[in-house]
Amino acid sequence: MNYQRPEKEYSPSIFEKIIFLAEIFFAKFLYDKKTYILILISIVPLLTLGYYDISEISESTFVSLVSSGDNTSVLSFVILPLICLILGISAIAEEKENKTISQLLARPVKREEIVLTKWITIMIIGIVIVCIDALIIYLGICIHIQDFSILLEHLDVLIGAWLYLGLWVAVYCTIFLFLGIIIDKNPLGWGLVVAYFEAFFGQFIFGLAAGGNSAFSISNHINHVAAEYFLSDYLTFSITDMYPLQSLLICFGIIVGFLALSMFSMNRKDFP
Amino acid sequence: MIELTEVSKAFGDVVAILRLSMSAKNGVTGFLGPNGSGKSTTFKLIMGELYPDDGIVRVFDEYPINNASLKRRIGYVSEHEDLYPWMKGKQFVTSLAKLILPREQAETAAKEAIKKVGLSVKGKRIKAYSKGMKQRLKIAAAIVHHPDLLILDEPFGGLDPIGRRDMKELISELHQEGVTVLVSSHILYELDEMSTRMVLIHRGQTLAEGPPAEILNIIDQFPHQILFKAPFNELQQLSKHLIDKDIVNTITFKRDKIDIDLVITTDNPNSFYSVATQVIAENNLLIKHLEVQTDNIESIFEFLV
């Protein structure tokens, strides 16, 4: 070969490795039809606009379409878990299934660096997708009522919704990333069970037992945070005997905890 | 360079390798064993993709699991089609090269590696590649950083005869350049010519290791089956002249669709060939086709065990 290996061994920094790995992972998402389906799926909540009295549609309608505060939002109750599930689970599970993980493990990259880069990638992709989804819904409402003034007058709703959905993605994608690492057979199916088991038991069963919104539901904590910090003028939500800051810390703890667990599991994992 | 000592690995109830010990030093080490014998598991242990349940795996005197600096010295081609199908060939090699080489060098190195494996990509996506092209691309990605050790798991799989010949030439060339090669196959003739050392593995255990001549000697102890195709009366004549020879174990007539073939087993193939040639020449027999049927590696290993 024409080139010579450098005398002093070259070693990319962790930051450079993350950039180079992310280039590969982003390319996959851009090429993958799933990404575009996840964006287009946001049209589904707009179908429910027909049930609203057109004169009553406002920026609050948008909040109820995107947030699960009253458990009626198609986006946050059905579509959002699906987006997080597909992105989170597939991050490592697809590499395992296609055996491309072998290519990554054969390079001078630590397993933790692969997990960290995957996490960063799905965070960015997931947040971009849900932000586009929210924008499509918002624009859909404006088109439906033929009034674009609410878009500019209530931009805070859109930004609040983006932050709310971003938190959803951060929390759930991290949990599903972990599941994708530890579960070898049918991780998507198990992820679906976990997502709806959490929603069913956390929100409904424990909610009934608590006589209000249960602290055992992750989505309740996200709604609690959103009602206090992101959409305070539009969303009313509280958890019995709990401050919003506590919910925020719980969400943050879930993200950090599951990311650490993902790295640990990846490190201990066999890739047959 | 590579040292496995008493290594065991099981997947649930299935024991993939059991107290396997082997070593590989400079040169080309052929890793020969039937399918499911534990070759790929051994390679994955060497690459640090699997944790051994027991025993020690050392590569360049280091433990391979999660050892990023060690991977700088190794190139690995797995048996799987572990490629990103949406990428183009050069993009694939360059992307992975960036994790080892300086960014500005990665592209040049990728071009050189692709050229070295004789791959003409012309902007096609990997999903459109043939099996042979994919195999070459995987090798290009494995040698792009000029590794000291190249591990090839079944690199001949799915290649046509020309592809196999090119692959052998490439391995020999890399060996000449000083790269240590560990290459596995379940087909003997793919390895015997190019290997400087061979390891026989069966049911997760090393049966023998040493120079190819020694290994071939061991394999030659296996009763060889030789098939003759000819008009039936010629085969009858041949069998009549060979039946009382000591070197012949059994003689069988076997129906193959409309033809009848003659199958002879012998413990001593070399002597048999000279005796058979003599008999054929002396009796002016018209033999249309002769085929050695002992390339079924699995039966050889069963015999050796």
XYZ file of C-alpha atoms in Angstrom:
577
model
C 0.000 0.000 0.000
C 1.146 3.544 -0.624
C 0.533 4.921 2.816
C 2.679 4.282 5.827
C 1.323 3.831 9.287
C 2.316 6.856 11.424
C 5.290 6.132 13.677
C 3.418 7.373 16.713
C 0.166 5.428 16.799
C -2.705 7.707 15.905
C -5.607 7.553 18.256
C -8.756 9.596 17.676
C -10.108 11.326 20.752
C -13.368 10.088 22.240
C -15.058 13.172 20.767
C -13.747 12.336 17.285
C -14.783 8.687 17.655
C -18.283 9.776 18.617
C -18.434 12.060 15.564
C -17.235 9.297 13.202
C -19.580 6.684 14.666
C -22.464 9.160 14.624
C -21.804 9.782 10.902
C -22.425 6.061 10.306
C -25.530 5.930 12.500
C -27.045 9.116 11.061
C -26.496 7.836 7.529
C -28.517 4.771 8.474
C -31.447 6.859 9.716
C -31.439 9.044 6.620
C -31.507 5.968 4.427
C -34.079 4.100 6.502
C -37.717 4.357 5.370
C -38.782 3.947 9.027
C -37.578 7.466 9.816
C -39.950 8.988 7.266
C -42.840 6.788 8.352
C -42.330 8.003 11.922
C -42.564 11.583 10.677
C -45.634 10.989 8.520
C -47.402 9.117 11.321
C -47.972 12.492 12.975
C -50.850 13.036 10.563
C -52.882 10.499 12.598
C -53.708 12.882 15.529
C -54.984 15.417 12.990
C -57.682 12.939 12.002
C -59.271 13.502 15.406
C -59.804 17.195 14.606
C -63.105 16.250 13.002
C -64.527 15.555 16.479
C -63.857 19.117 17.638
C -66.214 22.024 17.136
C -64.244 24.222 14.766
C -65.050 27.369 16.733
C -63.548 25.849 19.855
C -60.257 24.844 18.269
C -57.343 26.864 19.640
C -53.767 26.489 20.853
C -55.174 24.438 23.770
C -56.466 21.889 21.258
C -52.860 21.501 20.117
C -51.773 20.835 23.714
C -54.439 18.202 24.166
C -53.405 16.586 20.882
C -49.757 16.287 21.899
C -49.841 15.797 25.666
C -51.134 12.819 27.605
C -52.243 14.916 30.554
C -55.806 13.698 30.159
C -54.844 10.379 28.537
C -56.640 11.230 25.299
C -53.690 12.231 23.136
C -53.051 9.836 20.269
C -49.582 11.307 19.872
C -48.267 10.820 23.377
C -50.289 7.741 24.238
C -49.777 5.735 21.042
C -47.393 7.338 18.572
C -44.728 8.653 20.932
C -44.101 5.320 22.700
C -43.938 3.731 19.251
C -41.345 6.248 18.019
C -39.239 5.807 21.176
C -39.648 2.057 21.007
C -38.523 1.795 17.396
C -35.615 4.208 17.794
C -34.451 2.983 21.192
C -34.780 -0.739 20.679
C -33.361 -0.756 17.180
C -30.282 1.262 18.158
C -28.225 -1.701 19.330
C -30.642 -4.576 18.635
C -30.511 -3.961 14.872
C -26.711 -3.940 14.936
C -26.845 -7.263 16.802
C -29.411 -8.741 14.448
C -27.581 -7.661 11.278
C -24.259 -8.688 12.856
C -22.836 -5.254 11.996
C -21.957 -4.919 15.691
C -19.040 -7.177 14.775
C -17.658 -4.473 12.474
C -17.836 -1.927 15.280
C -16.322 -4.217 17.910
C -13.431 -4.999 15.563
C -12.395 -1.315 15.605
C -10.498 0.506 18.328
C -13.702 1.659 19.947
C -14.837 0.914 23.493
C -18.233 -0.693 23.884
C -19.307 2.222 26.100
C -18.420 4.630 23.297
C -20.701 2.721 20.930
C -23.572 2.974 23.434
C -22.943 6.647 24.124
C -22.849 7.484 20.414
C -25.988 5.458 19.735
C -27.716 7.271 22.582
C -26.680 10.698 21.283
C -27.800 9.728 17.772
C -31.233 8.472 18.788
C -31.700 11.500 21.041
C -31.049 13.873 18.157
C -33.021 11.859 15.585
C -35.898 11.260 18.033
C -36.123 14.889 19.076
C -35.994 16.069 15.461
C -38.756 13.598 14.506
C -41.095 14.574 17.360
C -40.451 18.275 16.771
C -41.392 17.841 13.104
C -44.409 15.787 14.199
C -45.511 18.549 16.588
C -44.996 21.174 13.918
C -47.058 19.165 11.424
C -49.886 18.901 13.985
C -49.677 22.605 14.772
C -49.694 23.562 11.103
C -52.488 21.047 10.509
C -54.615 22.822 13.115
C -53.859 26.206 11.544
C -54.833 24.887 8.121
C -57.984 23.267 9.545
C -59.220 26.486 11.136
C -57.708 28.591 8.348
C -56.011 30.868 10.837
C -52.230 31.064 11.057
C -52.224 33.871 13.604
C -52.234 31.438 16.550
C -48.945 30.030 15.287
C -47.145 33.321 15.896
C -49.216 34.515 18.850
C -48.738 31.285 20.781
C -45.278 30.187 19.744
C -44.636 29.356 23.404
C -47.084 26.419 23.062
C -45.063 24.966 20.222
C -41.760 25.452 22.051
C -43.272 24.018 25.248
C -44.561 21.031 23.295
C -41.118 20.492 21.762
C -39.524 20.475 25.227
C -42.235 18.149 26.533
C -41.870 15.717 23.637
C -38.073 15.982 23.859
C -38.225 14.874 27.485
C -40.455 11.969 26.456
C -37.911 10.909 23.841
C -34.977 11.273 26.259
C -36.625 9.172 28.967
C -38.240 6.442 26.890
C -35.519 6.062 24.240
C -32.949 5.543 27.007
C -35.100 2.840 28.618
C -35.659 1.128 25.274
C -31.977 1.417 24.369
C -31.253 -0.620 27.502
C -33.910 -3.210 26.608
C -32.461 -3.501 23.094
C -29.095 -4.381 24.603
C -30.203 -6.927 27.174
C -32.965 -8.685 25.224
C -31.747 -10.893 22.392
C -34.969 -12.419 21.144
C -37.783 -10.215 19.863
C -36.730 -7.024 21.702
C -39.370 -4.963 19.893
C -42.160 -7.207 21.166
C -40.852 -7.029 24.725
C -40.430 -3.278 24.421
C -44.077 -2.994 23.415
C -45.105 -5.048 26.437
C -43.009 -2.858 28.760
C -44.337 0.390 27.233
C -47.978 -0.517 27.585
C -47.541 -2.406 30.839
C -46.082 0.813 32.274
C -48.937 2.861 30.855
C -51.621 0.441 31.999
C -50.353 -0.296 35.509
C -48.561 3.004 36.160
C -51.331 5.250 34.999
C -54.577 3.353 35.455
C -54.200 0.714 38.141
C -51.864 2.601 40.468
C -53.732 5.790 39.569
C -56.981 4.256 40.797
C -55.243 3.025 43.947
C -53.727 6.452 44.620
C -56.995 8.217 43.921
C -55.227 10.535 41.484
C -52.164 10.529 39.273
C -49.796 7.821 40.401
C -46.111 8.398 41.103
C -45.432 4.926 39.668
C -45.950 6.086 36.096
C -43.054 7.566 34.151
C -45.354 9.411 31.775
C -47.105 10.979 34.782
C -43.768 12.433 35.899
C -43.144 13.790 32.398
C -46.604 15.391 32.387
C -45.964 16.768 35.860
C -42.725 18.407 34.682
C -44.368 19.722 31.514
C -47.342 21.199 33.431
C -44.954 23.107 35.675
C -42.066 24.104 33.410
C -42.979 23.785 29.711
C -46.735 24.225 29.259
C -47.741 25.822 32.551
C -50.430 28.026 30.931
C -52.050 25.188 29.023
C -51.635 21.968 30.954
C -52.847 21.147 34.429
C -51.332 18.065 35.939
C -50.114 17.047 39.372
C -49.008 13.952 41.247
C -50.218 13.462 44.785
C -47.660 14.521 47.404
C -44.968 15.283 44.868
C -43.292 18.497 43.687
C -42.574 19.022 39.958
C -38.865 19.310 40.755
C -38.965 15.812 42.221
C -40.551 14.551 39.016
C -37.854 16.333 36.999
C -35.151 14.666 39.118
C -36.837 11.294 38.652
C -36.851 11.785 34.860
C -33.217 12.859 34.952
C -32.361 9.891 37.186
C -34.068 7.479 34.767
C -32.075 8.874 31.833
C -28.717 8.758 33.635
C -29.463 5.448 35.335
C -30.592 3.600 32.219
C -27.731 5.038 30.182
C -25.265 3.774 32.803
C -27.047 0.399 32.863
C -26.887 0.245 29.061
C -23.132 0.856 29.105
C -22.615 -1.709 31.846
C -24.763 -4.333 30.072
C -23.034 -3.696 26.763
C -19.692 -4.170 28.460
C -20.727 -7.503 29.959
C -22.508 -8.748 26.842
C -21.532 -11.637 24.588
C -22.055 -11.123 20.865
C -22.271 -14.643 19.429
C 0.850 -13.698 19.161
C -2.406 -15.587 19.814
C -2.563 -17.921 22.780
C -5.669 -19.750 23.954
C -5.227 -21.850 27.069
C -7.877 -24.310 28.212
C -10.652 -22.058 26.940
C -14.274 -23.153 27.274
C -17.415 -21.442 26.049
C -21.007 -22.608 26.209
C -24.252 -21.052 24.998
C -26.898 -22.327 27.360
C -26.667 -26.105 27.232
C -24.636 -26.128 24.043
C -20.905 -26.352 24.611
C -19.264 -24.530 21.712
C -15.670 -25.101 22.755
C -14.275 -27.137 25.596
C -10.834 -26.673 27.139
C -9.473 -25.586 23.780
C -5.816 -24.682 23.611
C -4.108 -23.362 20.516
C -1.592 -20.812 19.396
C -0.852 -18.885 16.241
C 2.419 -17.209 15.435
C 3.840 -15.480 12.366
C 2.744 -16.865 9.031
C -0.588 -18.205 7.835
C -2.398 -20.431 10.295
C -5.145 -22.523 8.759
C -7.966 -23.297 11.162
C -9.666 -26.395 9.843
C -12.814 -27.976 11.182
C -16.286 -29.027 10.090
C -19.262 -26.690 10.392
C -20.252 -26.188 14.015
C -16.872 -27.289 15.330
C -16.254 -24.018 17.177
C -14.096 -22.105 14.682
C -16.193 -18.927 14.681
C -16.628 -19.045 18.461
C -12.850 -19.246 18.816
C -12.412 -16.252 16.510
C -15.004 -14.257 18.426
C -13.159 -15.030 21.644
C -9.932 -13.826 20.042
C -11.721 -10.662 18.882
C -13.143 -10.038 22.333
C -16.764 -10.349 21.192
C -17.313 -13.176 23.659
C -16.239 -13.684 27.232
C -14.657 -17.106 27.858
C -16.456 -19.138 30.532
C -13.107 -20.573 31.502
C -9.491 -20.356 30.400
C -7.338 -17.532 29.095
C -7.323 -15.762 25.745
C -4.306 -13.581 24.985
C -3.612 -11.670 21.798
C -0.280 -9.846 21.538
C 0.006 -10.618 25.263
C -3.159 -8.663 26.052
C -6.746 -9.556 26.940
C -8.934 -8.754 23.940
C -12.271 -7.833 25.591
C -13.050 -4.122 25.160
C -9.381 -3.505 24.387
C -9.476 -0.618 21.918
C -5.714 -0.253 21.502
C -5.345 -3.933 20.640
C -7.919 -3.648 17.830
C -5.610 -1.151 16.134
C -3.331 -4.101 15.337
C -6.038 -6.511 14.166
C -8.167 -6.814 11.051
C -11.191 -9.122 11.249
C -13.469 -10.550 8.606
C -16.394 -12.385 10.148
C -18.366 -15.157 8.477
C -21.481 -12.952 8.416
C -22.606 -10.393 5.897
C -21.953 -7.649 8.440
C -22.117 -4.690 6.083
C -24.255 -1.561 5.996
C -26.253 -2.180 2.789
C -27.266 1.454 2.329
C -23.650 2.584 2.099
C -21.439 2.673 -0.950
C -18.319 0.510 -0.844
C -15.798 3.309 -0.497
C -17.958 5.111 2.049
C -18.101 1.932 4.148
C -14.344 1.392 4.189
C -13.618 5.098 4.747
C -16.145 5.410 7.598
C -14.577 2.538 9.493
C -11.036 3.648 8.625
C -11.677 7.002 10.313
C -11.888 5.175 13.630
C -8.275 4.059 13.236
C -6.509 6.415 10.851
C -6.248 10.204 10.737
C -9.222 11.621 8.843
C -7.128 12.936 5.937
C -5.442 9.544 5.528
C -8.619 7.442 5.790
C -9.906 8.159 2.300
C -6.589 7.425 0.571
C -6.153 4.263 2.625
C -9.687 3.147 1.737
C -9.012 3.649 -1.988
C -5.775 1.675 -1.717
C -7.402 -1.158 0.237
C -10.272 -1.426 -2.262
C -7.752 -1.521 -5.102
C -5.691 -4.155 -3.319
C -8.620 -6.557 -3.016
C -9.409 -6.027 -6.694
C -12.818 -4.520 -6.158
C -14.373 -2.221 -8.714
C -17.221 -0.461 -6.919
C -18.232 2.403 -9.242
C -20.616 4.079 -6.826
C -22.982 1.139 -6.324
C -24.612 0.635 -2.961
C -23.475 -2.440 -1.032
C -26.915 -4.044 -1.231
C -26.371 -4.385 -4.988
C -23.034 -6.178 -4.576
C -22.539 -9.860 -5.348
C -21.417 -12.217 -2.585
C -17.856 -12.129 -3.907
C -17.789 -8.320 -3.991
C -19.100 -8.167 -0.426
C -16.394 -10.555 0.691
C -13.707 -8.438 -0.953
C -15.165 -5.295 0.598
C -15.064 -6.850 4.060
C -11.405 -7.687 3.538
C -10.698 -4.159 2.312
C -12.251 -2.795 5.519
C -10.170 -5.230 7.568
C -6.815 -4.365 5.978
C -7.342 -0.629 5.521
C -5.260 0.181 8.620
C -2.478 -2.239 7.726
C -2.977 -4.623 10.662
C -0.295 -6.901 12.088
C -2.811 -9.706 12.445
C -5.618 -10.537 10.029
C -8.356 -12.935 11.099
C -10.496 -14.361 8.297
C -13.491 -16.494 9.190
C -14.505 -18.657 6.214
C -13.342 -16.092 3.627
C -13.887 -18.509 0.734
C -17.576 -18.989 1.435
C -19.719 -18.108 -1.584
C -16.782 -17.311 -3.845
C -16.488 -18.717 -7.346
C -13.282 -20.556 -8.350
C -11.650 -17.366 -9.633
C -12.645 -15.556 -6.454
C -11.114 -18.367 -4.378
C -7.901 -18.223 -6.343
C -7.722 -14.429 -5.948
C -8.411 -14.752 -2.245
C -5.594 -17.246 -1.815
C -3.258 -14.959 -3.732
C -4.285 -12.014 -1.581
C -3.660 -13.949 1.631
C -0.233 -15.054 0.364
C 0.555 -11.468 -0.619
C -0.405 -10.175 2.821
C 1.717 -12.905 4.374
C 4.664 -11.783 2.232
C 4.132 -8.239 3.532
C 4.560 -9.554 7.068
C 0.923 -9.785 8.118
C 0.113 -12.751 10.331
C -3.024 -14.444 9.022
C -5.429 -16.734 10.832
C -7.876 -18.208 8.354
C -10.627 -20.751 8.891
C -12.346 -23.148 6.552
C -14.157 -26.448 6.602
C -12.587 -27.435 3.288
C -9.128 -28.924 3.467
C -7.819 -28.000 0.045
C -8.580 -24.332 0.657
C -6.035 -24.234 3.447
C -3.323 -26.836 2.904
C -1.391 -24.983 0.172
C -1.186 -21.536 1.700
C -0.910 -22.379 5.411
C 2.415 -22.415 7.189
C 0.702 -23.993 10.158
C -2.594 -25.780 10.623
C -4.917 -26.344 13.541
C -7.553 -29.069 13.425
C -10.610 -28.393 15.535
C -13.592 -30.649 16.106
C -16.457 -30.492 18.596
C -14.817 -27.495 20.244
C -11.493 -29.145 20.872
C -8.116 -29.012 19.186
C -7.332 -32.366 17.590
C -3.924 -31.465 16.236
C -1.780 -28.499 15.330
C 1.457 -28.230 13.438
C 2.957 -27.844 9.972
C 0.547 -28.731 7.113
C 2.638 -31.777 6.097
C 2.167 -33.309 9.542
C -1.527 -32.550 9.572
C -1.996 -33.982 6.086
C -0.206 -37.130 7.234
C -2.721 -37.502 10.034
C -5.597 -36.917 7.635
C -4.134 -39.448 5.176
C -4.712 -42.179 7.774
C -8.397 -41.778 7.051
C -9.765 -44.456 4.680
C -10.065 -42.628 1.368
C -12.948 -43.302 -0.961
C -12.139 -43.201 -4.649
C -14.884 -43.206 -7.241
C -14.336 -44.463 -10.793
C -16.655 -43.763 -13.718
C -16.368 -45.960 -16.818
C -18.433 -48.394 -18.922
C -19.638 -51.191 -16.653
C -17.476 -53.935 -18.209
C -14.352 -51.773 -17.736
C -15.248 -51.270 -14.087
C -15.755 -54.997 -13.685
C -12.273 -55.609 -15.114
C -10.762 -53.007 -12.797
C -12.442 -54.460 -9.716
C -11.337 -57.964 -10.672
C -7.686 -56.863 -10.790
C -7.810 -54.849 -7.585
C -9.885 -57.082 -5.317
C -6.962 -59.179 -4.091
C -4.665 -56.228 -3.385
C -3.797 -55.614 0.285
C -4.197 -51.857 -0.004
C -7.865 -52.164 -0.995
C -10.345 -52.247 1.883
C -13.676 -52.478 0.082
C -15.041 -52.431 -3.450
C -18.614 -51.332 -4.072
C -20.694 -50.802 -7.173
C -22.980 -47.852 -6.785
C -25.854 -46.795 -9.013
C -25.830 -43.130 -10.028
C -29.020 -42.462 -12.032
C -28.447 -44.542 -15.223
C -24.729 -45.219 -14.641
C -23.055 -47.647 -12.301
C -19.928 -46.353 -10.537
C -17.180 -48.180 -8.739
C -16.217 -46.969 -5.245
C -13.009 -48.270 -3.657
C -11.819 -47.489 -0.132
C -8.187 -47.616 0.876
C -6.062 -46.730 3.905
C -3.111 -45.891 1.767
C -4.111 -43.565 -1.062
C -0.593 -42.945 -2.376
C 0.185 -46.662 -2.906
C -3.298 -47.258 -4.232
C -2.917 -44.609 -6.946
C 0.285 -46.201 -8.270
C -1.219 -49.708 -8.195
C -4.450 -48.564 -9.833
C -2.571 -46.641 -12.543
C -0.493 -49.739 -13.272
C -3.586 -51.988 -13.493
C -5.383 -49.527 -15.763
C -2.375 -49.180 -18.072
C -1.557 -52.890 -18.247
C -5.168 -53.851 -19.055
C -5.807 -50.882 -21.289
C -8.940 -49.949 -19.352
C -11.016 -46.977 -20.403
C -11.597 -44.949 -17.214
C -13.632 -41.821 -17.897
C -13.500 -40.154 -14.506
C -11.787 -40.566 -11.140
C -12.819 -38.652 -8.036
C -11.557 -38.633 -4.454
C -14.563 -38.534 -2.166
C -12.830 -37.867 1.126
C -13.077 -34.103 1.041
C -16.011 -34.500 3.352
C -14.138 -33.036 6.294
C -16.757 -34.071 8.785
C -16.192 -37.777 8.122
C -12.428 -37.316 8.391
C -12.836 -35.673 11.779
C -15.236 -38.328 12.977
C -12.572 -40.857 12.018
C -9.772 -38.963 13.781
C -11.770 -38.634 16.975
